[in-house]
Coordinates of C-alpha atoms and ligand atoms in Angstrom, one line a residue:
D1498 CA -11.4 -20.4 -7.2
K1499 CA -13.5 -17.6 -8.7
I1500 CA -13.9 -15.7 -5.6
E1501 CA -10.0 -16.1 -5.1
S1502 CA -9.2 -14.7 -8.5
E1503 CA -11.4 -11.5 -7.7
I1504 CA -9.6 -10.9 -4.7
M1505 CA -6.1 -12.0 -5.3
D1506 CA -3.4 -9.5 -6.6
N1507 CA -1.5 -10.9 -9.8
G1508 CA 0.9 -7.5 -10.3
E1509 CA 4.5 -7.7 -10.0
P1510 CA 6.4 -8.8 -7.0
I1511 CA 7.2 -5.6 -4.8
T1512 CA 10.1 -5.7 -2.3
F1513 CA 11.0 -3.4 0.3
H1514 CA 13.7 -2.1 -1.9
D1515 CA 10.9 -0.8 -3.9
I1516 CA 9.7 1.5 -1.0
A1517 CA 11.7 4.7 -0.9
G1518 CA 12.4 6.0 2.5
L1519 CA 10.2 5.4 5.4
E1520 CA 13.0 3.4 7.0
D1521 CA 11.5 3.4 10.5
A1522 CA 8.3 1.9 9.3
K1523 CA 10.1 -0.6 7.3
A1524 CA 12.1 -1.9 10.3
T1525 CA 9.3 -2.2 12.5
I1526 CA 7.5 -4.1 10.0
Q1527 CA 10.2 -6.6 9.4
E1528 CA 10.5 -7.5 13.1
I1529 CA 6.7 -7.5 13.8
V1530 CA 5.3 -9.1 10.6
C1531 CA 7.7 -10.3 8.3
W1532 CA 10.3 -12.3 10.9
P1533 CA 6.9 -13.9 12.8
M1534 CA 5.3 -14.9 9.2
L1535 CA 8.6 -16.8 8.2
R1536 CA 9.4 -18.4 11.7
P1537 CA 6.4 -18.3 13.9
D1538 CA 8.1 -21.1 16.2
L1539 CA 10.4 -18.0 17.5
F1540 CA 7.5 -15.9 18.4
T1541 CA 6.1 -17.5 21.9
G1542 CA 5.4 -15.9 25.1
L1543 CA 6.0 -12.3 25.5
R1544 CA 7.1 -12.3 21.9
R1545 CA 3.4 -12.1 20.9
T1546 CA 2.8 -10.6 17.4
P1547 CA -0.4 -8.4 16.3
N1548 CA -2.9 -10.1 14.3
G1549 CA -3.9 -6.6 12.8
L1550 CA -1.7 -3.7 11.7
L1551 CA -3.1 -0.3 10.9
L1552 CA -1.3 2.0 8.3
F1553 CA -2.6 5.5 8.4
G1554 CA -1.6 8.8 6.7
P1555 CA -2.0 10.9 3.9
P1556 CA -3.1 9.4 0.4
G1557 CA -0.5 8.2 -1.8
T1558 CA 2.3 7.6 0.9
G1559 CA 2.9 4.2 -0.2
K1560 CA 0.5 2.1 2.2
T1561 CA -0.6 -0.3 -0.4
L1562 CA 2.8 -1.0 -1.7
I1563 CA 3.9 -1.6 2.0
G1564 CA 1.0 -4.3 2.2
K1565 CA 2.3 -6.0 -1.0
A1566 CA 6.0 -5.8 -0.1
I1567 CA 4.9 -7.4 3.2
A1568 CA 3.3 -10.1 1.3
H1569 CA 6.0 -10.8 -1.0
E1570 CA 8.8 -10.5 1.7
S1571 CA 7.2 -13.0 4.0
K1572 CA 6.6 -15.3 1.1
A1573 CA 2.5 -15.1 1.8
C1574 CA -0.5 -14.8 -0.4
F1575 CA -1.7 -11.3 -0.8
F1576 CA -5.4 -10.5 -0.6
S1577 CA -6.5 -7.1 -1.4
I1578 CA -9.6 -5.5 -0.9
S1579 CA -11.2 -2.2 -0.9
S1580 CA -14.0 -1.5 1.6
S1581 CA -16.0 0.6 -0.6
S1582 CA -16.2 -2.4 -3.1
L1583 CA -17.7 -4.4 -0.1
T1584 CA -20.5 -1.8 1.1
S1585 CA -21.5 -1.4 -2.3
K1586 CA -22.4 -5.0 -3.2
W1587 CA -25.8 -6.3 -2.9
I1588 CA -27.2 -7.0 0.3
G1589 CA -25.5 -10.2 1.9
E1590 CA -23.1 -10.1 -1.0
G1591 CA -20.6 -8.2 0.9
E1592 CA -21.0 -10.2 4.0
K1593 CA -20.4 -13.6 2.2
L1594 CA -17.2 -12.1 0.4
V1595 CA -15.9 -11.2 3.8
R1596 CA -16.4 -14.4 5.3
T1597 CA -15.2 -16.2 2.3
M1598 CA -11.9 -14.0 2.0
F1599 CA -11.0 -15.1 5.8
G1600 CA -11.9 -18.7 4.7
V1601 CA -9.5 -18.7 1.6
A1602 CA -6.9 -16.5 3.5
A1603 CA -6.7 -19.2 6.2
Y1604 CA -6.5 -22.1 3.7
R1605 CA -3.8 -20.4 1.8
Q1606 CA -1.6 -19.4 4.7
P1607 CA 0.7 -17.7 5.2
S1608 CA -1.2 -14.8 3.8
V1609 CA -2.1 -11.0 4.3
V1610 CA -5.5 -9.4 3.7
F1611 CA -5.0 -5.9 2.6
L1612 CA -8.0 -3.7 3.5
D1613 CA -7.9 -0.3 1.9
E1614 CA -10.2 2.7 3.0
I1615 CA -10.7 0.7 6.0
D1616 CA -12.6 3.7 7.7
S1617 CA -15.5 3.5 5.2
L1618 CA -16.3 0.0 6.8
L1619 CA -15.5 0.3 10.3
T1620 CA -16.2 3.6 10.8
Q1621 CA -18.4 4.8 14.2
R1622 CA -21.8 3.8 13.9
K1623 CA -24.1 6.3 12.2
S1624 CA -28.0 6.7 12.6
D1625 CA -27.9 6.1 8.7
D1626 CA -26.2 2.6 8.8
N1627 CA -28.3 0.0 7.2
E1628 CA -28.6 -3.6 8.2
S1629 CA -26.2 -4.8 5.5
S1630 CA -23.2 -2.8 6.4
R1631 CA -23.8 -3.5 10.2
R1632 CA -23.5 -7.0 9.1
I1633 CA -20.4 -6.9 7.0
K1634 CA -18.9 -4.8 9.8
T1635 CA -19.4 -7.6 12.2
E1636 CA -18.3 -10.2 10.2
F1637 CA -15.1 -8.6 9.6
L1638 CA -14.5 -8.0 13.2
V1639 CA -15.4 -11.9 14.0
G1640 CA -12.7 -12.6 10.7
L1641 CA -10.6 -10.4 12.3
D1642 CA -10.5 -11.9 15.6
G1643 CA -9.8 -15.4 14.3
T1644 CA -6.5 -14.3 12.4
G1645 CA -3.1 -13.9 13.8
T1646 CA 0.2 -15.2 13.4
S1647 CA 1.0 -18.3 15.9
S1648 CA 2.3 -21.7 15.2
Q1649 CA -1.4 -22.5 14.7
G1650 CA -2.1 -19.9 11.9
R1651 CA -0.4 -17.1 10.0
V1652 CA -3.2 -14.7 8.6
L1653 CA -2.2 -10.8 9.0
V1654 CA -4.8 -8.2 8.3
I1655 CA -3.7 -4.7 7.3
G1656 CA -6.0 -2.1 7.3
A1657 CA -5.2 1.4 5.4
T1658 CA -7.0 4.7 5.9
N1659 CA -6.4 8.5 5.6
R1660 CA -9.0 8.9 8.4
P1661 CA -7.8 7.0 11.4
Q1662 CA -10.0 9.3 13.8
E1663 CA -13.2 8.0 12.0
L1664 CA -12.5 4.3 12.8
D1665 CA -14.9 3.0 15.7
E1666 CA -13.3 1.7 19.0
A1667 CA -14.0 -1.7 18.5
A1668 CA -12.0 -1.7 15.4
R1669 CA -9.2 0.4 16.7
R1670 CA -8.7 -2.0 19.6
R1671 CA -8.3 -4.8 17.1
F1672 CA -5.4 -3.1 15.3
V1673 CA -3.0 -3.4 18.0
K1674 CA -0.1 -2.1 16.1
R1675 CA -0.5 1.3 14.4
L1676 CA 2.1 2.7 11.9
Y1677 CA 1.9 6.6 10.7
I1678 CA 3.1 6.8 7.1
P1679 CA 4.0 10.5 6.6
L1680 CA 4.3 12.5 3.4
P1681 CA 8.3 11.8 2.1
N1682 CA 10.7 14.6 3.5
A1683 CA 13.3 15.7 0.8
K1684 CA 15.8 12.6 1.5
D1685 CA 12.8 10.4 1.0
R1686 CA 11.9 12.4 -2.1
A1687 CA 15.4 12.0 -3.4
C1688 CA 15.4 8.2 -2.9
L1689 CA 12.1 7.8 -4.5
L1690 CA 13.0 9.9 -7.6
K1691 CA 16.4 7.5 -7.7
V1692 CA 14.0 4.5 -7.4
L1693 CA 11.7 5.7 -9.8
L1694 CA 14.3 6.7 -12.5
E1695 CA 16.0 3.4 -12.4
K1696 CA 13.3 2.2 -14.6
N1697 CA 14.4 4.3 -17.7
E1698 CA 17.5 5.5 -19.4
N1699 CA 18.4 9.3 -17.8
T1700 CA 21.0 11.7 -17.6
L1701 CA 20.1 13.1 -14.0
S1702 CA 23.2 13.5 -11.8
G1703 CA 22.6 13.2 -8.0
Q1704 CA 22.8 17.0 -7.6
E1705 CA 19.9 17.6 -10.2
I1706 CA 17.8 14.6 -8.0
E1707 CA 18.5 16.4 -4.8
K1708 CA 17.5 19.9 -6.2
L1709 CA 14.1 18.4 -7.7
A1710 CA 13.6 16.9 -4.0
R1711 CA 14.0 20.2 -2.4
D1712 CA 11.7 21.9 -5.0
T1713 CA 8.9 19.1 -4.2
D1714 CA 7.9 19.9 -1.0
G1715 CA 4.4 18.4 -0.3
F1716 CA 4.6 16.1 -3.0
S1717 CA 3.5 12.4 -1.9
G1718 CA 5.0 9.4 -3.4
A1719 CA 2.2 8.9 -5.9
D1720 CA 2.7 12.8 -6.9
L1721 CA 6.4 12.2 -7.5
K1722 CA 5.2 9.0 -9.6
A1723 CA 2.9 11.1 -11.7
L1724 CA 5.7 14.0 -12.1
S1725 CA 8.2 11.4 -13.0
S1726 CA 5.9 9.6 -15.5
D1727 CA 5.2 13.3 -17.2
A1728 CA 8.8 14.0 -17.4
A1729 CA 9.5 10.6 -19.1
M1730 CA 7.1 11.5 -21.8
G1731 CA 9.2 14.6 -22.5
P1732 CA 11.7 12.7 -24.8
L1733 CA 8.8 11.6 -27.0
R1734 CA 6.7 15.1 -26.9
Q1735 CA 10.4 16.6 -28.1
L1736 CA 10.4 14.5 -31.1
G1737 CA 6.7 14.5 -31.8
P1738 CA 5.2 11.7 -34.2
S1739 CA 8.5 11.1 -35.6
A1740 CA 9.3 9.6 -32.2
L1741 CA 7.0 6.4 -33.4
K1742 CA 9.4 5.4 -36.1
M1743 CA 12.1 5.0 -33.7
E1744 CA 13.8 2.2 -31.9
L1745 CA 13.5 2.4 -28.0
K1746 CA 17.3 2.3 -27.6
A1747 CA 17.7 5.6 -29.8
L1748 CA 15.2 7.7 -27.9
P1749 CA 16.8 10.6 -26.2
A1750 CA 17.3 10.1 -22.5
I1751 CA 15.0 11.6 -19.7
S1752 CA 16.7 15.0 -18.6
Y1753 CA 16.8 17.2 -15.6
K1754 CA 15.3 19.8 -18.4
H1755 CA 12.2 17.4 -18.9
F1756 CA 11.4 17.4 -15.0
R1757 CA 11.5 21.0 -14.9
I1758 CA 9.1 21.6 -17.6
S1759 CA 6.4 18.9 -15.9
L1760 CA 7.0 20.5 -12.6
R1761 CA 5.5 23.8 -14.1
S1762 CA 2.4 22.4 -14.3
M1763 CA 2.3 20.0 -11.5
N1764 CA 1.2 20.7 -7.8
P1765 CA 1.3 18.2 -4.9
Ligands
ATP1190 P1 -4.2 5.8 -0.7 O1 -4.3 6.3 0.4 O2 -4.6 7.0 -1.5 O3 -4.8 4.5 -1.0 P2 -1.3 4.6 -0.5 O4 -0.9 5.4 0.8 O5 -2.1 3.5 -0.4 O6 -2.6 5.6 -1.0 P3 -0.1 3.7 -2.8 O7 -1.1 3.2 -3.5 O8 1.0 2.8 -2.2 O9 -0.2 4.9 -1.8 O10 1.0 4.8 -3.4 C1 0.7 5.5 -5.1 C2 1.9 4.9 -5.7 O11 2.9 5.8 -5.4 C3 2.3 3.7 -5.8 O12 2.2 2.8 -6.6 C4 3.9 4.2 -6.1 O13 4.2 4.0 -7.3 C5 4.2 5.2 -5.3 N1 4.9 5.7 -4.1 C6 4.2 6.2 -3.1 N2 4.9 6.0 -2.0 C7 6.1 5.5 -2.2 C8 7.2 5.3 -1.6 N3 7.4 5.5 -0.4 N4 8.4 4.4 -2.4 C9 7.8 4.2 -3.9 N5 6.8 4.4 -4.3 C10 5.8 4.9 -3.7

């Protein structure tokens, strides 16, 4: 139980609605991941499903978010672990953690194991690789071989990386399905701003959102979230300390002007 609470993510449930844009990736994921998790009996013979899914692309584009949404939409348990946290463990600990994680994931299936920064774990062998990281890597490949979605078991491993070219051949082979998660285009940026703005009172019109989307070329989803959070501070900054005496309902709404001010000091 202790290990489980260490590796489980207890955040808010994330759905595909929370992921703006990425329509092609979402459709593919529904088909090859969510449906087989919900109805493994339909996926027999040629309709085989991958046991590993690799999400690659620039930082902050929603790879972790997709992992969480998959777990929620497939009614699966979500296990999230960062590769660098494994390799920094005491000798022998990382290896044990990997074995235990696959064990708990199998016990709690259907489950999704999300491994962030996978390149730091499954990287091409370097001469300075120590014994411990080699053992963690072997343990992980063994664990990955034992997973999959079939009528016998439903454990999906999702690897995320910004540097897919650094993965070694053995690892790449196991992630049969690979999806590129790109930076958002102007249309996706507008969608994302709309999703983010649903959370607070605001006065932005559709046209203003589209103008912001055009002016944020090169911004990732994470950058847009940072921009929106900064703009959301606008009404408080405008009022100064007197804002602290006000009811939430009485605060001025976030406006286009607040975004323009924040945009002046923010880059992708
Ligand atoms: P990294 O490679 O740095 O780990 P990542 O691709 O896993 O990044 P996330 O951690 O999923 O990116 O995204 C960071 C934050 O940016 C998310 O919490 C989310 O708020 C926002 N975000 C990014 N892309 C999207 C998107 N397409 N839709 C909604 N929110 C997004």
